[in-house]
Amino acid sequence: MQYSKYNIVLDDHPRMGYTSIYNLFSKKVVCYPTDMLMPSPEASLIPRLTADGFCVANEEEDISNAEERYLIRATIKKKLSLTLILTGECNCNCVYCYQHLQNPLPNQFCIEKDVLEFIRDYVEKNDPNTIRITYYGGEPLLRKDIITRISTRLHNLYGSKFHFNMITNGTLLNLEDINIWEPLGLEGIKVTIDGEQKWHDTRRCYNGGKGTYRDIISNLADISAGSNIEIKINTVICADSQLDQYIVMLDDIQNAGIRATYSINPMEPSDMTAHERADKLLEYATELKKRHLFQYGKLATPHGEVCHAKQVSANIIMGDGSIYTCNDMYVKKVGEIQDISSIQKPFIPLPKGCRACKYLPICNGDCPYNFDCKKEYFDYLLPRILRVYVSERKNT
């Protein structure tokens, strides 16, 4: 019996003389007096440490468990995930938008019947437990009519099996639409706000130049007060982003009564080094933790998820019917929705060089089309951010 290679050990945390261990595979944390854990665990602790993944028989067992989970998550047929690109048009002009770097997206979505037939065929062959659609663009709310028609049809066909989300700039949101969509299966929306009003409006403005900040805050406040959907607020950070800007934004959001979860993502391509990105992320994560706000990320639920590009049952569908593996890079076309038999999305194995990596359970081999090893980034970030996340429970 030995310690798992996926353990992150925090010495003298949360206080002197104690050691905390977080396991990247099991997502469990333990804390005991250091002399009970180091250099090896006391015999009385071994059953619990083994059950929760902190101890394993050997390194090969550790690696095999991570590989097996990747295989299951990448090849599962019981969960169908589709991202529908409803339009390439957008009413905003964000300074870092990557859409203009790619081939123009179709502005028309003429394949509603084909999408429904594709889903019907998939259900007949695989009987999935979950059917999930993400509406995306461009700005998907420019085509609210399509969202309503497709969601109504799928809700009527599959009931509680069907769920949907949307990624939107937030400017066209209103409670009336949400009240129509929530009973049809709308779970949540993801909106990007990059900091306080002045900073956000220089980065995410309308096509005419007017700022979007106040409109987004107002729309989200109405939705938070009148619905139960999840509001996820994403923030894109760069070298010039400042924590003070983020603090003002959080104050505005909370003063407006908006219930939200949060994510923080460095701008891509990044203008920071790995250590600079990590330091910036740590600042923002510390502020969220101080406010008891939930942050999505590599170490937050559901960390360890396999990206859509590697899931054989996840597809990105363009308005012209072209199907791709990934909406970040429209480089790997796998078929046309008008011809279901043409769709061939193969299983992508883990890169051989990643098999022995400590971070396999949370990275899953990085991007298959633009590989960028994050080991240096994780080496620096994870022990530090865990000291933010893992805290001593106070008895009350």
Short mmCIF file of C-alpha atoms in Angstrom, two decimals, residues 23-388:
data_model
loop_
_atom_site.label_atom_id
_atom_site.label_comp_id
_atom_site.label_asym_id
_atom_site.label_seq_id
_atom_site.Cartn_x
_atom_site.Cartn_y
_atom_site.Cartn_z
CA ASN A 23 -6.82 13.67 -4.31
CA LEU A 24 -7.25 14.79 -7.91
CA PHE A 25 -8.98 11.55 -8.91
CA SER A 26 -11.50 11.06 -6.09
CA LYS A 27 -11.97 14.79 -5.37
CA LYS A 28 -11.77 14.03 -1.64
CA VAL A 29 -9.83 15.86 1.04
CA VAL A 30 -8.54 14.67 4.43
CA CYS A 31 -6.76 16.45 7.25
CA TYR A 32 -4.95 14.91 10.22
CA PRO A 33 -2.06 15.78 12.51
CA THR A 34 1.06 15.49 10.39
CA ASP A 35 2.59 12.70 12.47
CA MET A 36 -0.45 10.51 11.69
CA LEU A 37 0.05 10.92 7.90
CA MET A 38 3.76 11.43 7.32
CA PRO A 39 5.94 9.84 6.20
CA SER A 40 3.35 7.04 6.03
CA PRO A 41 -0.18 6.79 7.43
CA GLU A 42 -1.01 5.18 10.72
CA ALA A 43 -2.55 1.73 10.32
CA SER A 44 -5.89 2.90 11.72
CA LEU A 45 -6.24 5.43 8.87
CA ILE A 46 -5.46 3.10 5.98
CA PRO A 47 -9.03 1.75 5.44
CA ARG A 48 -10.47 5.25 5.05
CA LEU A 49 -7.55 6.54 3.00
CA THR A 50 -7.86 3.57 0.67
CA ALA A 51 -11.62 3.88 0.28
CA ASP A 52 -11.25 7.56 -0.68
CA GLY A 53 -8.37 7.05 -3.11
CA PHE A 54 -5.53 8.52 -1.05
CA CYS A 55 -3.81 5.12 -0.81
CA VAL A 56 -3.51 2.54 -3.60
CA ALA A 57 -1.87 -0.83 -4.04
CA ASN A 58 0.64 0.52 -6.55
CA GLU A 59 1.15 3.23 -9.17
CA GLU A 60 -0.14 1.05 -12.00
CA GLU A 61 -3.50 0.72 -10.24
CA ASP A 62 -3.64 4.48 -9.88
CA ILE A 63 -2.97 5.09 -13.57
CA SER A 64 -5.34 2.34 -14.71
CA ASN A 65 -8.17 3.86 -12.69
CA ALA A 66 -7.66 7.25 -14.35
CA GLU A 67 -7.43 5.69 -17.81
CA GLU A 68 -10.57 3.64 -17.26
CA ARG A 69 -12.56 6.65 -16.16
CA TYR A 70 -11.39 8.60 -19.20
CA LEU A 71 -12.44 5.74 -21.48
CA ILE A 72 -15.90 5.56 -19.89
CA ARG A 73 -16.49 9.30 -20.08
CA ALA A 74 -15.18 9.62 -23.62
CA THR A 75 -17.22 6.75 -25.06
CA ILE A 76 -20.45 6.86 -23.05
CA LYS A 77 -23.55 6.67 -25.25
CA LYS A 78 -26.10 7.24 -22.48
CA LYS A 79 -25.55 11.00 -22.59
CA LEU A 80 -26.15 12.91 -25.82
CA SER A 81 -24.67 16.44 -25.87
CA LEU A 82 -25.21 18.79 -28.80
CA THR A 83 -24.14 22.39 -29.28
CA LEU A 84 -26.26 24.19 -31.87
CA ILE A 85 -24.66 27.22 -33.54
CA LEU A 86 -27.86 29.13 -34.26
CA THR A 87 -26.24 32.07 -36.05
CA GLY A 88 -22.88 33.64 -36.75
CA GLU A 89 -24.33 37.11 -36.22
CA CYS A 90 -23.86 39.05 -32.98
CA ASN A 91 -25.11 42.40 -31.66
CA CYS A 92 -21.86 43.01 -29.76
CA ASN A 93 -18.24 43.70 -30.66
CA CYS A 94 -15.99 42.11 -28.02
CA VAL A 95 -12.31 42.96 -28.38
CA TYR A 96 -11.04 39.39 -27.87
CA CYS A 97 -13.76 37.50 -29.77
CA TYR A 98 -12.09 34.63 -31.63
CA GLN A 99 -14.94 34.09 -34.10
CA HIS A 100 -13.38 36.49 -36.63
CA LEU A 101 -10.20 34.40 -36.65
CA GLN A 102 -12.10 31.43 -38.04
CA ASN A 103 -14.11 30.77 -41.16
CA PRO A 104 -17.36 32.78 -41.06
CA LEU A 105 -20.16 30.94 -39.27
CA PRO A 106 -23.42 30.41 -41.17
CA ASN A 107 -25.98 33.10 -40.33
CA GLN A 108 -28.96 30.91 -41.20
CA PHE A 109 -30.11 27.82 -39.30
CA CYS A 110 -32.07 25.75 -41.79
CA ILE A 111 -31.78 22.29 -40.23
CA GLU A 112 -34.35 22.13 -37.42
CA LYS A 113 -36.02 19.02 -38.88
CA ASP A 114 -32.62 17.40 -39.44
CA VAL A 115 -31.62 18.03 -35.81
CA LEU A 116 -34.84 16.45 -34.55
CA GLU A 117 -34.35 13.47 -36.85
CA PHE A 118 -30.74 13.06 -35.72
CA ILE A 119 -31.82 13.02 -32.06
CA ARG A 120 -34.68 10.62 -32.79
CA ASP A 121 -32.28 8.25 -34.56
CA TYR A 122 -29.76 8.47 -31.70
CA VAL A 123 -32.42 7.75 -29.09
CA GLU A 124 -33.65 4.70 -30.98
CA LYS A 125 -30.12 3.28 -31.21
CA ASN A 126 -28.71 4.23 -27.79
CA ASP A 127 -31.61 4.99 -25.40
CA PRO A 128 -29.72 7.83 -23.60
CA ASN A 129 -30.59 8.86 -20.07
CA THR A 130 -29.91 12.51 -20.85
CA ILE A 131 -30.30 14.71 -23.93
CA ARG A 132 -28.62 18.08 -23.45
CA ILE A 133 -28.43 20.97 -25.90
CA THR A 134 -26.35 24.12 -25.60
CA TYR A 135 -27.52 27.02 -27.76
CA TYR A 136 -24.59 29.11 -28.97
CA GLY A 137 -23.52 31.54 -31.68
CA GLY A 138 -22.68 34.31 -32.56
CA GLU A 139 -25.42 35.47 -30.25
CA PRO A 140 -28.02 32.69 -29.93
CA LEU A 141 -30.74 35.00 -28.57
CA LEU A 142 -30.97 36.61 -31.98
CA ARG A 143 -32.87 33.40 -32.83
CA LYS A 144 -35.19 32.96 -29.86
CA ASP A 145 -37.77 31.48 -32.22
CA ILE A 146 -35.53 28.51 -32.96
CA ILE A 147 -34.76 27.97 -29.26
CA THR A 148 -38.47 27.85 -28.46
CA ARG A 149 -39.43 25.56 -31.35
CA ILE A 150 -36.68 22.99 -30.85
CA SER A 151 -36.96 22.97 -27.06
CA THR A 152 -40.75 22.62 -27.14
CA ARG A 153 -40.53 19.69 -29.52
CA LEU A 154 -37.82 17.88 -27.54
CA HIS A 155 -39.56 18.49 -24.23
CA ASN A 156 -42.76 17.03 -25.66
CA LEU A 157 -40.90 14.00 -27.00
CA TYR A 158 -38.51 13.24 -24.12
CA GLY A 159 -39.80 15.05 -21.05
CA SER A 160 -37.39 15.21 -18.12
CA LYS A 161 -34.62 13.55 -20.14
CA PHE A 162 -34.21 16.77 -22.10
CA HIS A 163 -32.29 19.78 -20.73
CA PHE A 164 -30.76 22.82 -22.33
CA ASN A 165 -28.42 25.73 -21.59
CA MET A 166 -27.25 28.74 -23.49
CA ILE A 167 -24.10 30.80 -23.79
CA THR A 168 -25.09 34.42 -24.40
CA ASN A 169 -23.72 37.93 -24.06
CA GLY A 170 -26.73 38.65 -21.83
CA THR A 171 -27.96 41.81 -23.56
CA LEU A 172 -31.10 40.22 -25.04
CA LEU A 173 -32.15 38.23 -21.99
CA ASN A 174 -35.53 38.88 -20.41
CA LEU A 175 -37.66 37.17 -17.78
CA GLU A 176 -40.56 36.60 -20.15
CA ASP A 177 -38.47 34.31 -22.34
CA ILE A 178 -36.95 32.53 -19.35
CA ASN A 179 -40.43 31.82 -17.98
CA ILE A 180 -41.29 30.15 -21.28
CA TRP A 181 -38.07 28.15 -21.47
CA GLU A 182 -37.63 27.03 -17.88
CA PRO A 183 -40.61 24.60 -17.95
CA LEU A 184 -39.23 23.22 -21.23
CA GLY A 185 -35.92 22.21 -19.59
CA LEU A 186 -33.75 25.33 -19.39
CA GLU A 187 -31.16 24.69 -16.66
CA GLY A 188 -28.89 27.70 -16.91
CA ILE A 189 -27.25 30.52 -18.81
CA LYS A 190 -23.61 31.55 -19.06
CA VAL A 191 -22.82 35.25 -19.42
CA THR A 192 -19.44 36.98 -19.48
CA ILE A 193 -18.84 40.11 -17.39
CA ASP A 194 -15.21 41.19 -17.31
CA GLY A 195 -15.10 43.57 -14.35
CA GLU A 196 -16.60 46.90 -13.28
CA GLN A 197 -18.62 48.95 -15.75
CA LYS A 198 -15.91 51.08 -17.37
CA TRP A 199 -13.51 48.17 -17.89
CA HIS A 200 -16.21 45.78 -19.10
CA ASP A 201 -17.66 48.31 -21.54
CA THR A 202 -14.27 48.89 -23.19
CA ARG A 203 -14.03 45.16 -23.86
CA ARG A 204 -17.62 44.09 -24.47
CA CYS A 205 -19.70 46.79 -26.15
CA TYR A 206 -22.57 46.84 -28.62
CA ASN A 207 -21.71 47.04 -32.32
CA GLY A 208 -22.40 50.79 -32.18
CA GLY A 209 -19.97 51.28 -29.30
CA LYS A 210 -22.45 51.66 -26.43
CA GLY A 211 -21.58 49.78 -23.25
CA THR A 212 -23.43 46.59 -22.29
CA TYR A 213 -22.72 46.38 -18.55
CA ARG A 214 -25.85 48.02 -17.12
CA ASP A 215 -28.16 46.16 -19.49
CA ILE A 216 -26.65 42.81 -18.50
CA ILE A 217 -26.84 43.50 -14.75
CA SER A 218 -30.47 44.63 -15.08
CA ASN A 219 -31.46 41.58 -17.14
CA LEU A 220 -29.76 39.14 -14.76
CA ALA A 221 -31.38 40.78 -11.72
CA ASP A 222 -34.84 40.28 -13.23
CA ILE A 223 -34.09 36.64 -14.09
CA SER A 224 -32.57 35.85 -10.71
CA ALA A 225 -35.62 37.26 -8.94
CA GLY A 226 -38.15 35.53 -11.16
CA SER A 227 -36.72 32.09 -11.96
CA ASN A 228 -34.71 29.21 -10.55
CA ILE A 229 -32.23 28.70 -13.39
CA GLU A 230 -28.48 28.78 -12.74
CA ILE A 231 -26.72 31.98 -13.72
CA LYS A 232 -23.03 31.36 -14.38
CA ILE A 233 -20.95 34.52 -14.70
CA ASN A 234 -17.70 34.08 -16.58
CA THR A 235 -14.85 36.58 -16.44
CA VAL A 236 -12.07 36.72 -19.02
CA ILE A 237 -8.83 38.03 -17.53
CA CYS A 238 -5.72 39.41 -19.20
CA ALA A 239 -2.50 41.06 -18.06
CA ASP A 240 -4.27 44.41 -17.60
CA SER A 241 -7.19 43.01 -15.59
CA GLN A 242 -7.22 44.25 -12.00
CA LEU A 243 -8.73 42.67 -8.90
CA ASP A 244 -10.25 46.02 -7.86
CA GLN A 245 -12.34 45.95 -11.05
CA TYR A 246 -13.57 42.47 -10.20
CA ILE A 247 -14.46 43.45 -6.63
CA VAL A 248 -16.65 46.33 -7.87
CA MET A 249 -18.35 43.93 -10.30
CA LEU A 250 -19.06 41.42 -7.53
CA ASP A 251 -20.47 44.21 -5.36
CA ASP A 252 -22.77 45.32 -8.20
CA ILE A 253 -23.94 41.75 -8.82
CA GLN A 254 -24.64 41.04 -5.17
CA ASN A 255 -26.29 44.44 -4.57
CA ALA A 256 -28.60 43.69 -7.51
CA GLY A 257 -29.66 40.46 -5.78
CA ILE A 258 -28.26 38.21 -8.49
CA ARG A 259 -27.67 34.59 -7.39
CA ALA A 260 -24.77 33.31 -9.47
CA THR A 261 -21.89 30.91 -9.76
CA TYR A 262 -18.59 32.03 -11.26
CA SER A 263 -15.79 31.02 -13.59
CA ILE A 264 -12.52 32.77 -14.39
CA ASN A 265 -10.66 32.17 -17.64
CA PRO A 266 -7.47 33.72 -19.04
CA MET A 267 -7.89 35.29 -22.45
CA GLU A 268 -6.80 33.08 -25.34
CA PRO A 269 -4.29 33.47 -26.81
CA SER A 270 -2.94 34.56 -23.44
CA ASP A 271 -0.79 37.65 -22.93
CA MET A 272 0.59 36.23 -19.64
CA THR A 273 3.12 33.60 -18.64
CA ALA A 274 1.93 30.45 -16.85
CA HIS A 275 2.93 31.88 -13.46
CA GLU A 276 1.30 35.24 -14.21
CA ARG A 277 -1.96 33.50 -15.17
CA ALA A 278 -1.84 31.44 -11.99
CA ASP A 279 -1.14 34.45 -9.76
CA LYS A 280 -4.00 36.39 -11.34
CA LEU A 281 -6.38 33.46 -10.95
CA LEU A 282 -5.38 33.05 -7.30
CA GLU A 283 -6.26 36.69 -6.58
CA TYR A 284 -9.73 36.30 -8.05
CA ALA A 285 -10.35 32.87 -6.50
CA THR A 286 -9.41 34.21 -3.07
CA GLU A 287 -11.99 36.98 -3.39
CA LEU A 288 -14.70 34.50 -4.41
CA LYS A 289 -13.86 32.22 -1.48
CA LYS A 290 -13.96 35.15 0.92
CA ARG A 291 -17.51 35.87 -0.26
CA HIS A 292 -18.52 32.16 -0.15
CA LEU A 293 -19.21 32.18 -3.89
CA PHE A 294 -18.82 29.02 -5.97
CA GLN A 295 -16.13 28.96 -8.65
CA TYR A 296 -16.13 26.50 -11.52
CA GLY A 297 -12.69 25.33 -12.60
CA LYS A 298 -10.24 22.48 -12.83
CA LEU A 299 -10.63 21.77 -9.11
CA ALA A 300 -14.35 22.48 -8.79
CA THR A 301 -17.26 20.21 -9.64
CA PRO A 302 -17.27 18.73 -12.17
CA HIS A 303 -13.49 18.76 -12.57
CA GLY A 304 -12.11 15.88 -14.57
CA GLU A 305 -14.85 16.08 -17.19
CA VAL A 306 -13.77 15.08 -20.68
CA CYS A 307 -14.09 17.92 -23.19
CA HIS A 308 -16.67 17.67 -25.97
CA ALA A 309 -14.00 17.18 -28.61
CA LYS A 310 -13.15 13.83 -27.00
CA GLN A 311 -16.69 12.64 -26.26
CA VAL A 312 -17.99 10.46 -29.08
CA SER A 313 -21.59 11.43 -28.25
CA ALA A 314 -20.98 15.19 -28.22
CA ASN A 315 -21.20 17.18 -31.43
CA ILE A 316 -21.17 20.80 -32.60
CA ILE A 317 -23.79 21.41 -35.30
CA MET A 318 -23.57 24.44 -37.58
CA GLY A 319 -26.53 26.14 -39.23
CA ASP A 320 -25.70 24.56 -42.58
CA GLY A 321 -25.63 21.05 -41.11
CA SER A 322 -21.86 20.64 -40.84
CA ILE A 323 -20.85 18.74 -37.70
CA TYR A 324 -17.60 19.43 -35.86
CA THR A 325 -15.96 18.01 -32.77
CA CYS A 326 -15.29 21.32 -30.99
CA ASN A 327 -16.72 24.85 -30.98
CA ASP A 328 -13.39 26.43 -30.02
CA MET A 329 -11.72 25.19 -33.18
CA TYR A 330 -13.84 24.36 -36.20
CA VAL A 331 -11.07 22.26 -37.66
CA LYS A 332 -12.30 18.66 -37.41
CA LYS A 333 -15.44 18.03 -39.42
CA VAL A 334 -17.05 14.65 -38.75
CA GLY A 335 -20.05 14.69 -41.07
CA GLU A 336 -23.27 16.33 -42.21
CA ILE A 337 -26.48 16.15 -40.22
CA GLN A 338 -28.49 15.76 -43.41
CA ASP A 339 -26.76 12.37 -43.87
CA ILE A 340 -26.68 10.59 -40.51
CA SER A 341 -24.69 7.69 -41.94
CA SER A 342 -21.85 10.12 -42.79
CA ILE A 343 -21.21 11.07 -39.16
CA GLN A 344 -18.03 9.42 -37.91
CA LYS A 345 -16.62 10.71 -34.64
CA PRO A 346 -13.82 8.38 -33.54
CA PHE A 347 -12.58 7.74 -30.03
CA ILE A 348 -9.48 9.82 -29.24
CA PRO A 349 -7.04 7.94 -26.96
CA LEU A 350 -4.95 9.69 -24.35
CA PRO A 351 -1.53 10.85 -25.57
CA LYS A 352 1.09 8.32 -24.52
CA GLY A 353 3.20 11.01 -22.89
CA CYS A 354 0.31 11.92 -20.56
CA ARG A 355 -0.15 8.47 -19.07
CA ALA A 356 2.29 8.96 -16.19
CA CYS A 357 1.35 12.59 -15.50
CA LYS A 358 0.19 13.58 -12.03
CA TYR A 359 -2.52 15.76 -13.53
CA LEU A 360 -4.13 13.18 -15.81
CA PRO A 361 -7.40 13.06 -13.78
CA ILE A 362 -8.09 16.78 -14.28
CA CYS A 363 -6.47 17.40 -17.68
CA ASN A 364 -7.32 14.24 -19.64
CA GLY A 365 -4.56 14.86 -22.16
CA ASP A 366 -5.35 18.51 -22.98
CA CYS A 367 -6.69 19.60 -26.38
CA PRO A 368 -6.35 16.94 -29.11
CA TYR A 369 -6.01 19.62 -31.82
CA ASN A 370 -3.85 22.24 -30.14
CA PHE A 371 -1.91 20.38 -27.44
CA ASP A 372 -0.38 22.61 -24.79
CA CYS A 373 0.96 20.80 -21.75
CA LYS A 374 -0.19 22.53 -18.57
CA LYS A 375 2.17 20.72 -16.16
CA GLU A 376 4.20 23.82 -15.27
CA TYR A 377 0.97 25.77 -14.73
CA PHE A 378 -0.56 23.07 -12.51
CA ASP A 379 2.69 22.57 -10.56
CA TYR A 380 2.59 26.22 -9.58
CA LEU A 381 -1.16 26.78 -9.25
CA LEU A 382 -2.69 23.74 -7.58
CA PRO A 383 -0.92 23.73 -4.20
CA ARG A 384 -1.60 27.44 -3.90
CA ILE A 385 -5.24 27.42 -4.94
CA LEU A 386 -5.97 24.44 -2.72
CA ARG A 387 -4.80 26.50 0.23
CA VAL A 388 -7.57 28.90 -0.78
#
